[in-house]
Tab-separated table of C-alpha atoms and ligand atoms in Angstrom:
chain	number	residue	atom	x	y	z
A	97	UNK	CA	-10.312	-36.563	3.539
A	98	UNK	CA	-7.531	-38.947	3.831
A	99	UNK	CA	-3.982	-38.732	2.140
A	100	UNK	CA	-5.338	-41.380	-1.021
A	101	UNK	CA	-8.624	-39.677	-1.646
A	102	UNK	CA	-8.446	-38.618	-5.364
A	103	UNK	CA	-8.775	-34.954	-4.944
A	104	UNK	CA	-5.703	-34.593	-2.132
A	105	UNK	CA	-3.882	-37.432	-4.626
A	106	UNK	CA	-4.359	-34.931	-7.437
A	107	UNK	CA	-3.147	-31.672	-5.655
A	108	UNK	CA	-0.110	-33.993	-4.383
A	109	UNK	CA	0.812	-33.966	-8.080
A	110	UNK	CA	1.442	-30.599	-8.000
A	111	UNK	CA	4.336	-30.580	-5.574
A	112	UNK	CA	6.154	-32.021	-9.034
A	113	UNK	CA	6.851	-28.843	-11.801
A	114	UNK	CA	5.324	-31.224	-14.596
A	115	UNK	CA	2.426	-31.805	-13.409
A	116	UNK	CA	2.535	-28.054	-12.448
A	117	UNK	CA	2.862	-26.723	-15.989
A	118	UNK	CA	0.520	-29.341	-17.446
A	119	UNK	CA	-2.467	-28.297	-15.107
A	120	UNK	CA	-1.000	-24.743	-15.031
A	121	UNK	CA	-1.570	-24.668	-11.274
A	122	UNK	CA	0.115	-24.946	-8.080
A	123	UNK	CA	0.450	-24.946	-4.207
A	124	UNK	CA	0.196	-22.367	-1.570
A	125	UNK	CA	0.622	-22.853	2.082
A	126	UNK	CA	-0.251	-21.331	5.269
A	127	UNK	CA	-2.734	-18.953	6.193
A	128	UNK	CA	-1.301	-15.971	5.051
A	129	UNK	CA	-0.737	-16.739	1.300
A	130	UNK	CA	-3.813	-18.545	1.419
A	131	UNK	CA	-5.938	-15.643	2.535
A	132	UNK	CA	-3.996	-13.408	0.229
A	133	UNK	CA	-4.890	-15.996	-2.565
A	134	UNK	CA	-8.177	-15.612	-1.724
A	135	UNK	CA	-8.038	-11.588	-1.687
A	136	UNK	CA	-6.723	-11.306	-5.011
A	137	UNK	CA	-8.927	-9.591	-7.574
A	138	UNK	CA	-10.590	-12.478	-9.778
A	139	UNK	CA	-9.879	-10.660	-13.265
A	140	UNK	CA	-9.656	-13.075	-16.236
A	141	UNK	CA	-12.008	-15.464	-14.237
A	142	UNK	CA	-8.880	-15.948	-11.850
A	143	UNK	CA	-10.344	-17.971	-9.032
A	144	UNK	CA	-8.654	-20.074	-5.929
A	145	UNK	CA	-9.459	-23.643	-7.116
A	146	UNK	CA	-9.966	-25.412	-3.741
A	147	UNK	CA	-9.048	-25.233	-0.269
A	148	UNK	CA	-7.496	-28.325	1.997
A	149	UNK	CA	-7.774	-27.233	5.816
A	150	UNK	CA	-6.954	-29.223	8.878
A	151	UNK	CA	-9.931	-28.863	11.105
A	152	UNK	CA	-7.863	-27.063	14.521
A	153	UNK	CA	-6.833	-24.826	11.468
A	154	UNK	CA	-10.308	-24.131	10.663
A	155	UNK	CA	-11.130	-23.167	13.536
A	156	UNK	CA	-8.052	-20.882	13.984
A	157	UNK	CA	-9.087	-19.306	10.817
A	158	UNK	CA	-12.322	-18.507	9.941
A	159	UNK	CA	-11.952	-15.338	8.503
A	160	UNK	CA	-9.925	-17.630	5.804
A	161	UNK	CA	-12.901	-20.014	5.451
A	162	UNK	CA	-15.229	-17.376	4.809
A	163	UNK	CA	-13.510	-15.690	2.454
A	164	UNK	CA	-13.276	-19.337	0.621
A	165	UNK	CA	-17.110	-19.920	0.842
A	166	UNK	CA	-18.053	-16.057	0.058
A	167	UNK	CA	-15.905	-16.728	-3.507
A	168	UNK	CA	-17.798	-20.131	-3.834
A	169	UNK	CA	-14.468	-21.647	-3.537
A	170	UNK	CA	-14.752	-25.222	-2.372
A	171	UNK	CA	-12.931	-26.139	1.591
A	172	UNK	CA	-12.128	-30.015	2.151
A	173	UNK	CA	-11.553	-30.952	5.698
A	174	UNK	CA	-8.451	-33.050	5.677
A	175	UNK	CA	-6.233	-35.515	8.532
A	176	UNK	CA	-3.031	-34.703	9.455
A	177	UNK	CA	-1.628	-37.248	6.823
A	178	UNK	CA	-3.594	-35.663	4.133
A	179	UNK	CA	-2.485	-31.859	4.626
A	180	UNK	CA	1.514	-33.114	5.287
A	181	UNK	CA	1.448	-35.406	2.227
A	182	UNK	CA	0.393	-31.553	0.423
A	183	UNK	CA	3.147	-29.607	2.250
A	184	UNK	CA	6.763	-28.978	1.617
A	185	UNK	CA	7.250	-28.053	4.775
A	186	UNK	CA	8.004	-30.618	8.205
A	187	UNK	CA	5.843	-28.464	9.773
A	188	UNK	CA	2.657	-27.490	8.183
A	189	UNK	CA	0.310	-24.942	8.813
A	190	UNK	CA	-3.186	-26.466	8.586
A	191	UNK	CA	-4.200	-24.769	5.235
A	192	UNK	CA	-3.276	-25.047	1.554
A	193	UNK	CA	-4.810	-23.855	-1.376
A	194	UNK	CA	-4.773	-24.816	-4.759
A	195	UNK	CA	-4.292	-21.845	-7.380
A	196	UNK	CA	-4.036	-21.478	-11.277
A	197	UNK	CA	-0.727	-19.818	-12.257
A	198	UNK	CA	-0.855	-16.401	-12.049
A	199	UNK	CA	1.957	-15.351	-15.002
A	200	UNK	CA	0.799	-12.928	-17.892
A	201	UNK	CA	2.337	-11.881	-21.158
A	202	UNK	CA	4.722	-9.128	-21.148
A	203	UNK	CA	3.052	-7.235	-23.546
A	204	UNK	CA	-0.359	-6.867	-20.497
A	205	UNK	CA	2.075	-5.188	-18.326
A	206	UNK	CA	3.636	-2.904	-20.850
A	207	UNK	CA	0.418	-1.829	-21.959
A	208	UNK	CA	0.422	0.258	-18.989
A	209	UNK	CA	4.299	0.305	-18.146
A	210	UNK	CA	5.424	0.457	-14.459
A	211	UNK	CA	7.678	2.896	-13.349
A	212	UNK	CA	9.644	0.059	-11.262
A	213	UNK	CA	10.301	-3.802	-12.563
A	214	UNK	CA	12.721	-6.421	-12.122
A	215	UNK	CA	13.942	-8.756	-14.821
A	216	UNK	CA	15.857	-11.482	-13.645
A	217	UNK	CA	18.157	-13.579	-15.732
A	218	UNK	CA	18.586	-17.305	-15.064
A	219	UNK	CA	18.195	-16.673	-11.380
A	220	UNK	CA	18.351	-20.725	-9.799
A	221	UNK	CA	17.802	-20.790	-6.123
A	222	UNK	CA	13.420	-20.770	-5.325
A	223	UNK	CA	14.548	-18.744	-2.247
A	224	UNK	CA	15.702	-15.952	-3.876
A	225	UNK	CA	13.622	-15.908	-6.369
A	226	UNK	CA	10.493	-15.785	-4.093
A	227	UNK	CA	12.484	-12.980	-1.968
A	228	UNK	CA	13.066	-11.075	-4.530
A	229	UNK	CA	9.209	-11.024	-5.901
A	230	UNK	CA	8.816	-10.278	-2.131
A	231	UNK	CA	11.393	-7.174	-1.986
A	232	UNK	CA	9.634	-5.936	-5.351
A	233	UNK	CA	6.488	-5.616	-4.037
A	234	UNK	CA	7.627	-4.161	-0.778
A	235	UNK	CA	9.623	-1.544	-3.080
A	236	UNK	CA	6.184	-0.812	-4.930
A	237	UNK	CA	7.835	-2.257	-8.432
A	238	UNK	CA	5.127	-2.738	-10.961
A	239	UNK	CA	6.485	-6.426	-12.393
A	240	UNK	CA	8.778	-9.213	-11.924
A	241	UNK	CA	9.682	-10.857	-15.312
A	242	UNK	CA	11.694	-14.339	-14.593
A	243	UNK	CA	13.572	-14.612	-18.127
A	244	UNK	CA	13.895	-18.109	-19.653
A	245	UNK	CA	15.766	-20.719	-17.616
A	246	UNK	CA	15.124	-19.304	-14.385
A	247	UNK	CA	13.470	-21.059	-11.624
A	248	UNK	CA	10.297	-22.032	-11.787
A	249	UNK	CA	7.989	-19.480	-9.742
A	250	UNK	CA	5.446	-21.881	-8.522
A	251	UNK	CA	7.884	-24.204	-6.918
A	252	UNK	CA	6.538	-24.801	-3.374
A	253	UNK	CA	9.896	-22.914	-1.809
A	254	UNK	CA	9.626	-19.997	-3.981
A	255	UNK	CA	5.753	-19.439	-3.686
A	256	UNK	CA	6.616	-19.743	0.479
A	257	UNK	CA	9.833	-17.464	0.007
A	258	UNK	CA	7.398	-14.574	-1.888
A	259	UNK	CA	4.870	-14.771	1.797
A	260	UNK	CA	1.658	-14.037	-0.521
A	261	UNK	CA	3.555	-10.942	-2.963
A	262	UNK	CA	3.300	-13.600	-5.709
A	263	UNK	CA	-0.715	-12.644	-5.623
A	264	UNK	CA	0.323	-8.610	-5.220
A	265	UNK	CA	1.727	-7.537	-9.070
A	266	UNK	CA	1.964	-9.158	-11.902
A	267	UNK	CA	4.658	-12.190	-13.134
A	268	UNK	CA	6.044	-12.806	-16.668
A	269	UNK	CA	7.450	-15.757	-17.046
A	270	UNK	CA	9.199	-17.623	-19.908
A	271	UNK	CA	10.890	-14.831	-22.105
A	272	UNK	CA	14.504	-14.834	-23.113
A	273	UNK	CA	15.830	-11.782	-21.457
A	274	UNK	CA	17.190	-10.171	-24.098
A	275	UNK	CA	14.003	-9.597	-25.688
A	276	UNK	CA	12.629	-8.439	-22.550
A	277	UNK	CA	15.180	-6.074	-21.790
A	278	UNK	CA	13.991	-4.152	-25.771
A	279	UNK	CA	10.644	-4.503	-25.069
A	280	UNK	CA	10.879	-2.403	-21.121
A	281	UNK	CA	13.173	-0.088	-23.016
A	282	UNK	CA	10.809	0.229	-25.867
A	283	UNK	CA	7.968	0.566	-23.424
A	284	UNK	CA	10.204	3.817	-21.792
A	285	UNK	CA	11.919	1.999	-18.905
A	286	UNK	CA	15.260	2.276	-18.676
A	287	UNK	CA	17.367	-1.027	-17.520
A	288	UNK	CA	19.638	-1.039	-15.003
A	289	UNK	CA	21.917	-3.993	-14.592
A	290	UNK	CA	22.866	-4.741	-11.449
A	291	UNK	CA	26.231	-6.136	-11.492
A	292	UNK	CA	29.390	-6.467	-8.382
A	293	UNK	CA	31.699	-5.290	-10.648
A	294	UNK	CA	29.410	-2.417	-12.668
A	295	UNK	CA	30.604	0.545	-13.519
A	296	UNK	CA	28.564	2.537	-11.696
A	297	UNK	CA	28.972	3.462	-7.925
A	298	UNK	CA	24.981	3.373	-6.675
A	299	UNK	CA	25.513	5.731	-3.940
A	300	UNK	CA	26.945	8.129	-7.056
A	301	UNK	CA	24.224	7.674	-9.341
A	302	UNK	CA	22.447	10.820	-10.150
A	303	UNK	CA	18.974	10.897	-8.165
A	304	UNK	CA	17.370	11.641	-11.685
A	305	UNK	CA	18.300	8.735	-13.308
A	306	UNK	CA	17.399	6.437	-10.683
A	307	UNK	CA	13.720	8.370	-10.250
A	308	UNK	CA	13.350	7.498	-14.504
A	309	UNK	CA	11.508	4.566	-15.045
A	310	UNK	CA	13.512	1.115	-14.357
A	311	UNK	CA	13.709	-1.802	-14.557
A	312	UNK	CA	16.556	-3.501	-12.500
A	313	UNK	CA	18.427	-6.539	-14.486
A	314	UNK	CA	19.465	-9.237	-11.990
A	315	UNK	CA	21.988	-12.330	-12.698
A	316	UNK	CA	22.461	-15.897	-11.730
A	317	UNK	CA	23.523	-17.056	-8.356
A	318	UNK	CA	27.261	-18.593	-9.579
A	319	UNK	CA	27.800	-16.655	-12.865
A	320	UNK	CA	26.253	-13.604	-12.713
A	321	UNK	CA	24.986	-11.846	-15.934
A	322	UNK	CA	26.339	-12.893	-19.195
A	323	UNK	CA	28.641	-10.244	-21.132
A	324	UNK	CA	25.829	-9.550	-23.910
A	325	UNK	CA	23.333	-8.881	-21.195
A	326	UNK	CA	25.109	-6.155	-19.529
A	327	UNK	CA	25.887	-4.865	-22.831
A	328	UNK	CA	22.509	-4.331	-23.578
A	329	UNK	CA	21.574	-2.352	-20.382
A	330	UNK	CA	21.538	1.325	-20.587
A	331	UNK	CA	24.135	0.964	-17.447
A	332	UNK	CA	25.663	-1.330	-15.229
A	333	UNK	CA	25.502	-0.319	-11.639
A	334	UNK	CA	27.406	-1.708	-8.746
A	335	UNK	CA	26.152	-1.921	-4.744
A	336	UNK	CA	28.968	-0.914	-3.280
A	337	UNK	CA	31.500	-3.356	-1.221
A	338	UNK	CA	32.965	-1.735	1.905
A	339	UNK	CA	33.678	-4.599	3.375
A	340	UNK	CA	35.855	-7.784	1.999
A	341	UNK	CA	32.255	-9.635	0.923
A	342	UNK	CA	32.965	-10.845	-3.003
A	343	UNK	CA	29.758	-9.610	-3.382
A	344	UNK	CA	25.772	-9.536	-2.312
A	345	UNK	CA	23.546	-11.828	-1.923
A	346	UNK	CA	21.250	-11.814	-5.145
A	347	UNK	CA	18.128	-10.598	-3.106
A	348	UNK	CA	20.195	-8.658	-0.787
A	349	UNK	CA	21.104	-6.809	-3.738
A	350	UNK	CA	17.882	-6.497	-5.290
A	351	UNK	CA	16.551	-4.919	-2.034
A	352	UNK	CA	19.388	-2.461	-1.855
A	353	UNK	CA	18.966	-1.242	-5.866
A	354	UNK	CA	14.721	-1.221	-5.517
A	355	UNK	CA	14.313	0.516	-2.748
A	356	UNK	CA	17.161	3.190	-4.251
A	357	UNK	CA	14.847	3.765	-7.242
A	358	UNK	CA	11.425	3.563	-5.435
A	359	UNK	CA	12.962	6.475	-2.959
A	360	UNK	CA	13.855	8.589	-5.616
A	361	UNK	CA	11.139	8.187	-7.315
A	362	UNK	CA	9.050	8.523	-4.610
A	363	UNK	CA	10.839	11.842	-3.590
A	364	UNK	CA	10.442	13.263	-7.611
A	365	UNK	CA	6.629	12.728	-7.221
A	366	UNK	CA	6.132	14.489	-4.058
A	367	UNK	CA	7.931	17.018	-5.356
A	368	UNK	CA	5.702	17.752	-8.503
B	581	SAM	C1	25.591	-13.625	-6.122
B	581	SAM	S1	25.604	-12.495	-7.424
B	581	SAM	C2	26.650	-13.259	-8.631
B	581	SAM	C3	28.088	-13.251	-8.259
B	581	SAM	C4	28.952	-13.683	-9.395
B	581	SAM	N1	30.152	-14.272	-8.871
B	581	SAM	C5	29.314	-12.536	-10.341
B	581	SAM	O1	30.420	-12.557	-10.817
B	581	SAM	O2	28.512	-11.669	-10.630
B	581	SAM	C6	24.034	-12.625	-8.211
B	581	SAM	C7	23.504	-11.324	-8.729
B	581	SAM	O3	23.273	-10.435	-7.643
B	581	SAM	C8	23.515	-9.094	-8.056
B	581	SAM	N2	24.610	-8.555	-7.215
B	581	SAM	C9	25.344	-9.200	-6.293
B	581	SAM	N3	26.217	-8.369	-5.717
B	581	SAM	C10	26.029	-7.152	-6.270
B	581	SAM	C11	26.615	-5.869	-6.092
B	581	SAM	N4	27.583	-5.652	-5.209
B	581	SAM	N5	26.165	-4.853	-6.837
B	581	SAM	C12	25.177	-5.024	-7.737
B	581	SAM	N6	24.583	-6.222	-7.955
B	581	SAM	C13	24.997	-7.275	-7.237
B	581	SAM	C14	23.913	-9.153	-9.519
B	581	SAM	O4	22.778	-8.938	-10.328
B	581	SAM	C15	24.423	-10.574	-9.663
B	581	SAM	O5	24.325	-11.007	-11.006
């Protein structure tokens, strides 16, 4: 297919968040997330909507292709022009797919709560945000709930900065956090907010509290977490600074504070 036939011209759209949210699908690239798209367990009728491959990719990848034809998912063979004019990269891997969003109400995931989520609050930058859905899954968490006026999680720089977690657990999107930090404590998960200046020392936190259910409250790039956030955590917990750094990274952070509570936890179940 060429760049201006109708079906690439309609997944183009979807490098644009409107036409995103009005289609409620998006754009993943590369062979990885694309076979992890593929992988990921059809429940509510969830199903890959079409595949665009370049034809030295199909051939580099026909595991990927299979998987595509065995889930009656339809593959269009596409020129160079075509698969760039679908990429947000300069250098594109030969394959993108086009999935509906993935996001489900909070109330699905605390039917049966997790034992490790993340909640982050007006968190900006696509990287991070796609890092830190990365880091959770890595961790084991259970959720990643992006409160109301984050990012959007389907941006092509977050879905590439998550490498295929995005398909792994489950993503709320949408909710002001401050009703989502009630509802995970109401559902038995205590919340954590991670903060530079908190007033607790992580490395001093008792390993019972961090192997309790969690789920870790996360700020925005610049500001941080507003006042009435923190206030609503059961704690606020600080990575500490050895160094002269003002503080971490956002999903630097989030990496350090997961994997604290997934390795106590971890360590309170093989104890039982
Ligand atoms: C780059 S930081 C925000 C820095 C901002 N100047 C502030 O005052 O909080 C973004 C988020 O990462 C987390 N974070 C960064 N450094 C941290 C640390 N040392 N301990 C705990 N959380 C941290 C917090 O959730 C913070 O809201």
């Amino acid at each position: 297919l060429s760049p201006r036939n109708p079906r690439v011209v309609a997944a183009r759209r979807l490098l644009r968040r409107s036409a995103r949210s009005t289609q409620r699908a998006f754009l993943v690239e590369g062979p990885q997330p694309v076979r992890e798209a593929l992988a990921r367990p059809g429940d509510g009728g969830w199903q890959v909507r079409e595949v665009f491959v370049l034809p030295a990719a199909a051939q580099r990848h026909p595991d990927v292709l299979a998987a595509a034809e065995a889930a009656g998912v339809p593959v269009h063979v596409v020129g160079t022009e075509a698969l760039a004019s679908l990429s947000g990269t300069v250098s594109p891997q030969g394959l993108v797919a086009v999935c509906p969003f993935l996001d489900v109400p909070l109330a699905d995931v605390l039917a049966q709560p997790p034992d490790l989520a993340v909640l982050l609050a007006e968190v900006q930058d696509p990287g991070n945000a796609g890092t830190v859905v990365r880091v959770a899954d890595a961790a084991g968490a259970g959720a990643v709930v992006l409160g109301a006026g984050s990012v959007d999680p389907y941006n092509p720089k977050c879905v590439r900065a998550t490498a295929g977690s995005l398909f792994h657990l489950p993503l709320v999107t949408g909710v002001g956090a401050a009703g989502a930090v009630t509802d995970l404590r109401a559902a038995g998960l205590q919340v954590l907010a991670a903060d530079a200046a908190g007033e607790l020392d992580l490395d001093h936190v008792e390993v019972d509290t961090l192997a309790a259910p969690t789920t870790w409250l996360f700020g925005n790039e610049a500001r941080g977490l507003p006042a009435e956030l923190r206030d609503l955590a059961d704690a606020t917990v600080r990575v500490p600074i050895h160094g002269r750094a003002e503080s971490l990274n956002l999903a630097t952070a989030a990496a350090v504070c997961l994997y604290a509570s997934a390795r106590a936890q971890r360590h309170a179940t093989s104890r039982r």
